[in-house]
Amino acid sequence: MIFDFYPWKMDIDIKATEQLYERKDYAKDRNANQTMLEAMSEKQKDFFVSVGVDILKAKVTEKVYNIPSDGELSGGKIYSRTLDFLMCGKFLSIPDYQEEIYSDEDIFGMNFPDSLQVISMPEEQKIPVFDIDGWGCVFKHPLFRFGEEDVTKWDCGYIAGTILLMKDL
């Protein structure tokens, strides 16, 4: 099924994604996954159901960063929660900043496909996010987030999504 999450356009196989989560569990900390699920709005839950992702089996990471005081700036703590998830499918379009990363074979190590549409982004939106009811999501090739899958070629059959949430403590 074709999804347009501007600027990303993807062909996602929902049934294959559901089957992926039936056989694989990426969760490292069940409590973190449960907390993430409980924090979601109905629209956010509907989004994940619509693409076949099981939040309780996705990769959720929680960290607290201690920021030291630095002269005039006071220190503090920042809490971050990252949700990384996989979907079965392929990219049809990506934003231009990703073309710069993915077409550099020294960094990415793969041949960039000519068939992929690249969307030029305005300067104020150079690194775009797709809004999932207040949560910014970036879609990307899964190589750097899910190296354990067979993702060593461009059209590997997977798409990764990442949501990063942060707050001061």
CSV table of C-alpha atoms in Angstrom, one decimal:
chain,number,residue,atom,x,y,z
A,1,MET,CA,0.0,0.0,0.0
A,2,ILE,CA,1.3,3.4,-0.9
A,3,PHE,CA,1.7,5.9,2.0
A,4,ASP,CA,2.6,9.6,1.4
A,5,PHE,CA,4.3,10.8,4.6
A,6,TYR,CA,5.6,14.0,2.9
A,7,PRO,CA,8.4,14.2,2.0
A,8,TRP,CA,8.7,10.4,2.2
A,9,LYS,CA,6.6,8.2,0.0
A,10,MET,CA,6.7,4.5,0.7
A,11,ASP,CA,5.2,1.3,-0.5
A,12,ILE,CA,4.6,-0.5,2.8
A,13,ASP,CA,3.5,-4.2,3.0
A,14,ILE,CA,1.3,-4.1,6.1
A,15,LYS,CA,0.7,-7.8,6.3
A,16,ALA,CA,4.5,-8.5,6.0
A,17,THR,CA,5.2,-5.9,8.7
A,18,GLU,CA,2.6,-7.6,11.0
A,19,GLN,CA,4.3,-11.0,10.3
A,20,LEU,CA,7.7,-9.4,11.1
A,21,TYR,CA,6.5,-8.4,14.5
A,22,GLU,CA,4.9,-11.8,15.1
A,23,ARG,CA,8.3,-13.5,14.7
A,24,LYS,CA,10.7,-10.8,15.9
A,25,ASP,CA,10.8,-8.8,19.1
A,26,TYR,CA,13.1,-5.7,19.1
A,27,ALA,CA,12.0,-4.6,22.6
A,28,LYS,CA,14.9,-4.3,25.1
A,29,ASP,CA,12.9,-3.1,28.1
A,30,ARG,CA,9.2,-4.1,28.3
A,31,ASN,CA,8.4,-1.3,30.7
A,32,ALA,CA,9.7,1.3,28.3
A,33,ASN,CA,7.5,0.0,25.5
A,34,GLN,CA,4.5,-0.1,27.8
A,35,THR,CA,5.2,3.5,28.9
A,36,MET,CA,5.5,4.5,25.3
A,37,LEU,CA,2.2,2.9,24.4
A,38,GLU,CA,0.4,4.5,27.4
A,39,ALA,CA,1.7,7.9,26.4
A,40,MET,CA,0.3,7.6,22.8
A,41,SER,CA,-2.8,9.4,21.7
A,42,GLU,CA,-5.4,7.5,19.8
A,43,LYS,CA,-4.2,9.0,16.5
A,44,GLN,CA,-0.7,7.9,17.2
A,45,LYS,CA,-1.9,4.4,18.0
A,46,ASP,CA,-3.9,4.4,14.8
A,47,PHE,CA,-0.9,5.4,12.8
A,48,PHE,CA,1.1,2.4,14.0
A,49,VAL,CA,-1.8,0.0,13.5
A,50,SER,CA,-2.2,1.4,10.0
A,51,VAL,CA,1.4,0.4,9.0
A,52,GLY,CA,1.4,-2.9,10.9
A,53,VAL,CA,3.9,-2.0,13.7
A,54,ASP,CA,3.5,-3.6,17.1
A,55,ILE,CA,4.7,-0.9,19.6
A,56,LEU,CA,5.2,-3.5,22.4
A,57,LYS,CA,7.8,-5.2,20.2
A,58,ALA,CA,9.5,-2.1,18.7
A,59,LYS,CA,12.8,-0.8,20.0
A,60,VAL,CA,12.3,1.8,22.7
A,61,THR,CA,15.3,3.3,24.5
A,62,GLU,CA,15.2,5.6,27.5
A,63,LYS,CA,18.1,7.7,28.7
A,64,VAL,CA,18.8,10.5,31.2
A,65,TYR,CA,21.6,12.9,30.2
A,66,ASN,CA,23.4,14.9,32.9
A,67,ILE,CA,24.3,18.3,31.5
A,68,PRO,CA,27.1,19.9,33.5
A,69,SER,CA,27.0,23.7,34.3
A,70,ASP,CA,29.2,25.7,32.0
A,71,GLY,CA,30.0,29.1,33.2
A,72,GLU,CA,26.9,31.2,32.6
A,73,LEU,CA,24.8,28.2,31.6
A,74,SER,CA,23.2,26.1,34.4
A,75,GLY,CA,23.3,22.4,34.1
A,76,GLY,CA,20.5,20.0,34.4
A,77,LYS,CA,19.1,16.7,33.3
A,78,ILE,CA,17.4,15.8,30.0
A,79,TYR,CA,15.2,12.7,29.6
A,80,SER,CA,15.0,11.2,26.1
A,81,ARG,CA,12.9,8.4,24.8
A,82,THR,CA,13.6,7.0,21.3
A,83,LEU,CA,11.2,4.7,19.4
A,84,ASP,CA,12.8,2.9,16.5
A,85,PHE,CA,10.6,0.7,14.3
A,86,LEU,CA,10.8,-1.3,11.1
A,87,MET,CA,8.3,-1.7,8.3
A,88,CYS,CA,8.4,-4.0,5.4
A,89,GLY,CA,8.5,-2.1,2.1
A,90,LYS,CA,10.5,0.3,0.0
A,91,PHE,CA,11.0,4.0,-0.4
A,92,LEU,CA,9.5,5.8,-3.4
A,93,SER,CA,10.7,9.2,-2.4
A,94,ILE,CA,13.0,10.8,0.2
A,95,PRO,CA,14.1,14.3,1.1
A,96,ASP,CA,17.2,15.7,-0.5
A,97,TYR,CA,19.4,15.7,2.7
A,98,GLN,CA,19.0,11.9,2.7
A,99,GLU,CA,20.2,11.7,-0.9
A,100,GLU,CA,23.4,13.4,0.2
A,101,ILE,CA,24.0,10.8,2.9
A,102,TYR,CA,22.8,7.7,1.0
A,103,SER,CA,24.6,8.5,-2.3
A,104,ASP,CA,28.0,8.8,-0.6
A,105,GLU,CA,29.4,5.2,-1.0
A,106,ASP,CA,32.2,6.0,1.5
A,107,ILE,CA,29.6,6.7,4.2
A,108,PHE,CA,26.7,4.5,3.2
A,109,GLY,CA,28.5,1.8,1.2
A,110,MET,CA,25.6,1.2,-1.2
A,111,ASN,CA,24.6,2.3,-4.7
A,112,PHE,CA,21.9,4.9,-4.6
A,113,PRO,CA,19.0,3.9,-6.9
A,114,ASP,CA,18.3,6.2,-9.9
A,115,SER,CA,14.6,5.3,-9.7
A,116,LEU,CA,14.1,7.0,-6.3
A,117,GLN,CA,12.4,10.4,-6.3
A,118,VAL,CA,14.3,13.0,-4.4
A,119,ILE,CA,12.2,15.9,-2.9
A,120,SER,CA,14.0,19.3,-2.7
A,121,MET,CA,13.2,20.8,0.7
A,122,PRO,CA,13.0,24.5,1.4
A,123,GLU,CA,15.8,25.9,3.6
A,124,GLU,CA,13.6,26.3,6.7
A,125,GLN,CA,12.6,22.6,6.4
A,126,LYS,CA,16.0,21.2,5.5
A,127,ILE,CA,15.7,18.2,7.9
A,128,PRO,CA,11.9,17.5,7.8
A,129,VAL,CA,9.9,15.3,10.1
A,130,PHE,CA,6.5,13.7,9.6
A,131,ASP,CA,4.1,14.7,12.3
A,132,ILE,CA,2.3,11.9,14.0
A,133,ASP,CA,-0.1,13.8,16.2
A,134,GLY,CA,2.6,15.9,17.8
A,135,TRP,CA,5.5,13.4,17.5
A,136,GLY,CA,8.1,14.1,14.9
A,137,CYS,CA,9.1,11.0,12.9
A,138,VAL,CA,12.0,10.5,10.5
A,139,PHE,CA,12.0,7.6,8.0
A,140,LYS,CA,15.3,6.3,6.9
A,141,HIS,CA,17.2,3.3,5.6
A,142,PRO,CA,17.5,0.8,8.5
A,143,LEU,CA,21.3,0.2,8.1
A,144,PHE,CA,22.3,2.4,11.1
A,145,ARG,CA,19.4,1.4,13.4
A,146,PHE,CA,18.7,-2.2,12.6
A,147,GLY,CA,22.1,-3.7,11.4
A,148,GLU,CA,21.0,-7.2,12.5
A,149,GLU,CA,18.5,-7.4,9.6
A,150,ASP,CA,19.7,-8.2,6.1
A,151,VAL,CA,19.9,-4.5,5.2
A,152,THR,CA,23.2,-4.3,3.3
A,153,LYS,CA,21.7,-3.2,0.0
A,154,TRP,CA,19.5,-0.2,-0.8
A,155,ASP,CA,16.3,-2.1,-1.7
A,156,CYS,CA,16.6,-4.4,1.3
A,157,GLY,CA,12.8,-4.7,1.9
A,158,TYR,CA,12.7,-2.6,5.1
A,159,ILE,CA,12.1,1.0,6.1
A,160,ALA,CA,13.0,2.3,9.5
A,161,GLY,CA,11.2,5.0,11.4
A,162,THR,CA,12.5,6.9,14.4
A,163,ILE,CA,10.8,9.2,16.9
A,164,LEU,CA,12.8,11.1,19.5
A,165,LEU,CA,11.1,12.6,22.5
A,166,MET,CA,13.0,14.8,25.0
A,167,LYS,CA,12.2,16.8,28.1
A,168,ASP,CA,14.0,18.6,30.9
A,169,LEU,CA,13.9,17.0,34.3
